[in-house]
Amino acid sequence: MENMKTVHCSILGFGAIGQGVAEVLLMKKEYLKSIGLEVLVVAVVDSKGATVDPAGVDLADCLARKRTKGTVAIEKLTGVEVIRSVSHELVIETTPTNIVTGGAGLQNMLAAFETGKDVVTSNKGPLTLKYRELTKAAKAAGSNFRFEATVGGSMPVINLANEVLAGNRLRSIKGILNGTCNYILTRMLEERASYKDILAESMELGIAETDPTYDVEGIDTACKLVILANAIFGLDVTYKDVEVTGITKITPEALEMAYERGHVIKLIGEVSRERIQVAPRLVPINHPLAVRGTLNVASIDTELAGEITVTGKGAGPIETASAILSDFVAIYGDR
Amino acid sequence: MRVSMDIELKDVPGQMLLALQPLSEFKANLITVLHHHQKRTPRKTVPVQLVLETKPESIEVIKAKLEENGIRVVRVGEHRFRESINVVLIGHVVHTGIQDTIDEIDKTGFAEVVDLSLSMPGIDLLSSALIRIDAVGKEDLQKALDILKTVSARKDLLMVLPIDIQA
């Protein structure tokens, strides 16, 4: 194809999501070529170091090494060092979320903008803490900054609201933005089992983290609401502006009583210009938000189009990488 | 107290004024007026439903005055509840005084707890309750929920509200 555009990029963070991105880039190589894009990953960085090749690293080899050796590190380089020393235009930032300091992700993003690079990320921490600072830095650098994967995994919320529904004033977004909580509440009702028992099951299945606080206390949902509030409603808020109640007190008896009256209890995140809140709520069984299992769902209340509801897989490496891929194509594809 | 009143007006001009005059005279606060002009009674009169707030002793006087004005008073009733929701409470619902929680709503006069399901799985375990609250109108329902919110915070109860209610 004529006019093939080569995009040089780095993948910072090579955990489940970073590896998912690598797999999707391999999987979609031909598709990307068909739309005139060639992706050249010049560096992959994990917590132990980096593998760098300006001519393009072998992603299949990186995935194999990560699986066998636990790291891709060949050189002792950090993300920020790679950003500053290796020539490329896009940083795919998939390091773990840290909502206290912003973690490596915040440093990576700031360094990327300082050096005029574009950023696509799945990392909520920096956006929850420093949304304005980051968007300002991106704007000043003339960089693209996209983060669809931070909210709802593969479920398109941010781009749907800001692009597809552009011009349509939005009143609120309500939804289930944490698959772990949704799984726990669904299973508690189905099994009439206690919160503790189902939490243990979720940990065993790898649905809940070893330290599930972040999910079950509603913190994860609150962070996603902060991103939606800033990115879609144009607010300037942080985590402390969210009223948060988690699901740790929910009992199987409460779920059963609610069910007998036609309701399920779901952890609902709600954002509008007036308030941002996470709390367990009673949802009618046939309501579009009453989705089961680990699914996420968001209902956008619009001025012209009424309620628009999307459902999707909120987590999973490939699903999250799908949102990263769509951000990638949005930046570099011919529009 | 709040009462509902069903009255019937003759289909001639000036009847509504005659109906509302006694209310104003005895300082009753008119909450809602539903004028069913399209629905005629077999007596060819127009049914009107009123909800008003007044002192209990004024009700009979108002009724007499309306009848004096030629207005038929069909029914004077307890509150006409038109809004209703379910709320789940989780915590030490019983030990912190379930009766007191209910009383806080009931004593408002504009809302009351009309149904209660309770589950106490064990002495050290959290109890769960599902209560149904009826209220005269949407605003009253919201006020009742605000009261319940304060009570729940004081008693460390988790209040789970329906998704379409302003929490």
Tab-separated table of C-alpha atoms in Angstrom, chain A residues 71-258:
chain	number	residue	atom	x	y	z
A	71	THR	CA	10.823	-10.185	32.441
A	72	VAL	CA	11.730	-8.711	29.077
A	73	ALA	CA	14.614	-6.737	30.577
A	74	ILE	CA	17.876	-6.754	28.666
A	75	GLU	CA	18.992	-3.270	29.592
A	76	LYS	CA	18.575	-1.551	32.919
A	77	LEU	CA	16.406	1.268	31.646
A	78	THR	CA	13.267	2.798	33.126
A	79	GLY	CA	10.259	4.045	31.196
A	80	VAL	CA	11.298	7.679	31.570
A	81	GLU	CA	14.827	6.849	30.330
A	82	VAL	CA	13.407	5.085	27.286
A	83	ILE	CA	11.105	8.038	26.586
A	84	ARG	CA	14.046	10.438	26.715
A	85	SER	CA	16.618	8.346	24.854
A	86	VAL	CA	14.767	6.329	22.214
A	87	SER	CA	13.229	8.046	19.231
A	88	HIS	CA	9.493	7.270	18.871
A	89	GLU	CA	6.209	9.120	18.664
A	90	LEU	CA	3.767	7.091	20.783
A	91	VAL	CA	3.950	5.850	24.349
A	92	ILE	CA	1.524	3.040	25.177
A	93	GLU	CA	1.359	3.368	28.933
A	94	THR	CA	0.151	0.219	30.694
A	95	THR	CA	1.944	0.331	34.049
A	96	PRO	CA	-0.091	-0.530	37.188
A	97	THR	CA	-2.518	2.025	38.609
A	98	ASN	CA	-1.342	3.950	41.654
A	99	ILE	CA	-3.888	6.440	42.900
A	100	VAL	CA	-1.778	7.722	45.782
A	101	THR	CA	1.235	9.059	43.888
A	102	GLY	CA	0.366	8.355	40.275
A	103	GLY	CA	3.253	5.869	40.225
A	104	ALA	CA	5.589	5.351	37.295
A	105	GLY	CA	2.680	6.102	34.995
A	106	LEU	CA	2.520	9.765	35.978
A	107	GLN	CA	6.263	10.222	35.421
A	108	ASN	CA	6.045	8.384	32.100
A	109	MET	CA	3.165	10.501	30.846
A	110	LEU	CA	4.745	13.792	31.879
A	111	ALA	CA	8.052	12.805	30.266
A	112	ALA	CA	6.207	11.727	27.107
A	113	PHE	CA	4.528	15.119	26.785
A	114	GLU	CA	7.752	16.937	27.607
A	115	THR	CA	9.333	15.217	24.631
A	116	GLY	CA	6.301	15.814	22.407
A	117	LYS	CA	5.094	12.223	22.259
A	118	ASP	CA	1.523	10.974	22.038
A	119	VAL	CA	0.158	8.836	24.878
A	120	VAL	CA	-2.454	6.077	24.887
A	121	THR	CA	-3.040	4.572	28.303
A	122	SER	CA	-5.057	2.156	30.412
A	123	ASN	CA	-3.634	3.607	33.647
A	124	LYS	CA	-6.241	5.348	35.824
A	125	GLY	CA	-3.956	6.587	38.607
A	126	PRO	CA	-2.342	9.591	36.905
A	127	LEU	CA	-5.665	10.677	35.405
A	128	THR	CA	-7.446	10.452	38.730
A	129	LEU	CA	-4.826	12.565	40.445
A	130	LYS	CA	-3.617	15.034	37.830
A	131	TYR	CA	-6.107	15.160	35.017
A	132	ARG	CA	-5.849	18.900	34.367
A	133	GLU	CA	-2.064	18.946	34.622
A	134	LEU	CA	-1.750	16.074	32.173
A	135	THR	CA	-4.223	17.396	29.610
A	136	LYS	CA	-2.575	20.819	29.849
A	137	ALA	CA	0.867	19.296	29.274
A	138	ALA	CA	-0.454	17.275	26.324
A	139	LYS	CA	-2.039	20.362	24.796
A	140	ALA	CA	1.059	22.487	25.293
A	141	ALA	CA	3.148	19.809	23.556
A	142	GLY	CA	0.617	19.332	20.777
A	143	SER	CA	0.429	15.676	21.784
A	144	ASN	CA	-2.514	13.339	21.470
A	145	PHE	CA	-3.649	11.923	24.788
A	146	ARG	CA	-6.227	9.149	24.822
A	147	PHE	CA	-7.389	6.895	27.631
A	148	GLU	CA	-10.511	4.985	26.625
A	149	ALA	CA	-9.119	1.845	28.329
A	150	THR	CA	-9.145	3.523	31.773
A	151	VAL	CA	-12.930	3.241	32.111
A	152	GLY	CA	-14.831	0.040	31.440
A	153	GLY	CA	-12.143	-1.888	29.540
A	154	SER	CA	-13.415	-2.588	26.060
A	155	MET	CA	-16.721	-0.788	26.684
A	156	PRO	CA	-16.586	2.513	24.812
A	157	VAL	CA	-17.744	5.312	27.088
A	158	ILE	CA	-15.344	8.249	26.736
A	159	ASN	CA	-15.028	8.177	22.966
A	160	LEU	CA	-18.745	7.438	22.599
A	161	ALA	CA	-19.650	10.463	24.703
A	162	ASN	CA	-17.041	12.853	23.341
A	163	GLU	CA	-16.988	11.851	19.705
A	164	VAL	CA	-19.978	9.824	18.589
A	165	LEU	CA	-22.381	11.888	20.712
A	166	ALA	CA	-20.556	15.185	20.133
A	167	GLY	CA	-22.831	18.198	20.380
A	168	ASN	CA	-25.371	16.326	22.471
A	169	ARG	CA	-25.397	17.784	25.980
A	170	LEU	CA	-25.059	14.953	28.477
A	171	ARG	CA	-26.972	15.044	31.745
A	172	SER	CA	-25.477	12.092	33.572
A	173	ILE	CA	-23.722	8.775	33.285
A	174	LYS	CA	-24.757	5.938	35.561
A	175	GLY	CA	-23.276	2.526	35.468
A	176	ILE	CA	-21.495	-0.497	36.807
A	177	LEU	CA	-17.811	0.188	36.286
A	178	ASN	CA	-16.250	-2.561	38.367
A	179	GLY	CA	-16.549	-6.154	37.245
A	180	THR	CA	-15.259	-7.618	40.519
A	181	CYS	CA	-18.052	-6.034	42.573
A	182	ASN	CA	-20.619	-7.030	39.995
A	183	TYR	CA	-19.377	-10.611	40.056
A	184	ILE	CA	-19.517	-10.750	43.867
A	185	LEU	CA	-23.049	-9.330	44.066
A	186	THR	CA	-24.287	-11.601	41.260
A	187	ARG	CA	-22.828	-14.710	42.886
A	188	MET	CA	-24.043	-13.756	46.388
A	189	LEU	CA	-27.604	-13.636	45.062
A	190	GLU	CA	-27.299	-16.841	43.018
A	191	GLU	CA	-25.648	-18.852	45.767
A	192	ARG	CA	-27.271	-17.132	48.767
A	193	ALA	CA	-23.742	-17.008	50.061
A	194	SER	CA	-22.052	-14.468	52.287
A	195	TYR	CA	-19.906	-11.642	51.030
A	196	LYS	CA	-16.839	-13.276	52.586
A	197	ASP	CA	-17.409	-16.645	50.888
A	198	ILE	CA	-17.924	-15.145	47.450
A	199	LEU	CA	-14.984	-12.805	47.894
A	200	ALA	CA	-12.796	-15.844	48.653
A	201	GLU	CA	-14.146	-17.570	45.533
A	202	SER	CA	-13.435	-14.453	43.452
A	203	MET	CA	-9.849	-14.365	44.684
A	204	GLU	CA	-9.408	-18.016	43.833
A	205	LEU	CA	-10.678	-17.419	40.312
A	206	GLY	CA	-8.444	-14.366	39.955
A	207	ILE	CA	-11.448	-12.061	39.540
A	208	ALA	CA	-10.607	-10.235	42.773
A	209	GLU	CA	-7.089	-9.109	43.677
A	210	THR	CA	-5.244	-10.447	46.738
A	211	ASP	CA	-6.005	-7.077	48.283
A	212	PRO	CA	-9.538	-6.430	47.047
A	213	THR	CA	-10.037	-3.163	48.993
A	214	TYR	CA	-9.643	-1.032	45.922
A	215	ASP	CA	-12.548	-2.775	44.178
A	216	VAL	CA	-14.958	-3.637	46.977
A	217	GLU	CA	-14.728	-0.316	48.812
A	218	GLY	CA	-15.798	1.440	45.620
A	219	ILE	CA	-12.450	3.221	45.122
A	220	ASP	CA	-11.892	1.845	41.620
A	221	THR	CA	-15.371	2.943	40.536
A	222	ALA	CA	-14.795	6.371	42.110
A	223	CYS	CA	-11.537	6.812	40.142
A	224	LYS	CA	-13.319	5.988	36.906
A	225	LEU	CA	-16.032	8.523	37.750
A	226	VAL	CA	-13.355	11.157	38.313
A	227	ILE	CA	-12.020	10.480	34.807
A	228	LEU	CA	-15.521	10.662	33.303
A	229	ALA	CA	-16.318	13.854	35.233
A	230	ASN	CA	-13.158	15.558	33.974
A	231	ALA	CA	-13.047	14.157	30.459
A	232	ILE	CA	-16.732	14.264	29.581
A	233	PHE	CA	-18.383	16.798	31.879
A	234	GLY	CA	-15.462	19.219	31.834
A	235	LEU	CA	-15.239	19.329	35.632
A	236	ASP	CA	-12.053	19.677	37.619
A	237	VAL	CA	-12.410	17.061	40.338
A	238	THR	CA	-10.315	14.470	42.116
A	239	TYR	CA	-11.066	11.384	44.183
A	240	LYS	CA	-11.898	13.417	47.303
A	241	ASP	CA	-14.894	14.937	45.504
A	242	VAL	CA	-16.619	11.561	45.223
A	243	GLU	CA	-19.055	10.208	47.837
A	244	VAL	CA	-18.086	6.553	48.114
A	245	THR	CA	-19.823	3.540	49.647
A	246	GLY	CA	-18.666	0.032	48.778
A	247	ILE	CA	-20.303	-3.394	48.886
A	248	THR	CA	-18.653	-4.931	51.966
A	249	LYS	CA	-21.803	-4.592	54.082
A	250	ILE	CA	-24.184	-6.149	51.574
A	251	THR	CA	-25.803	-9.331	52.881
A	252	PRO	CA	-27.299	-12.253	50.936
A	253	GLU	CA	-30.562	-11.643	52.813
A	254	ALA	CA	-30.721	-8.064	51.551
A	255	LEU	CA	-30.121	-9.280	47.992
A	256	GLU	CA	-32.842	-11.882	48.354
A	257	MET	CA	-35.417	-9.489	49.804
A	258	ALA	CA	-34.718	-7.003	47.045
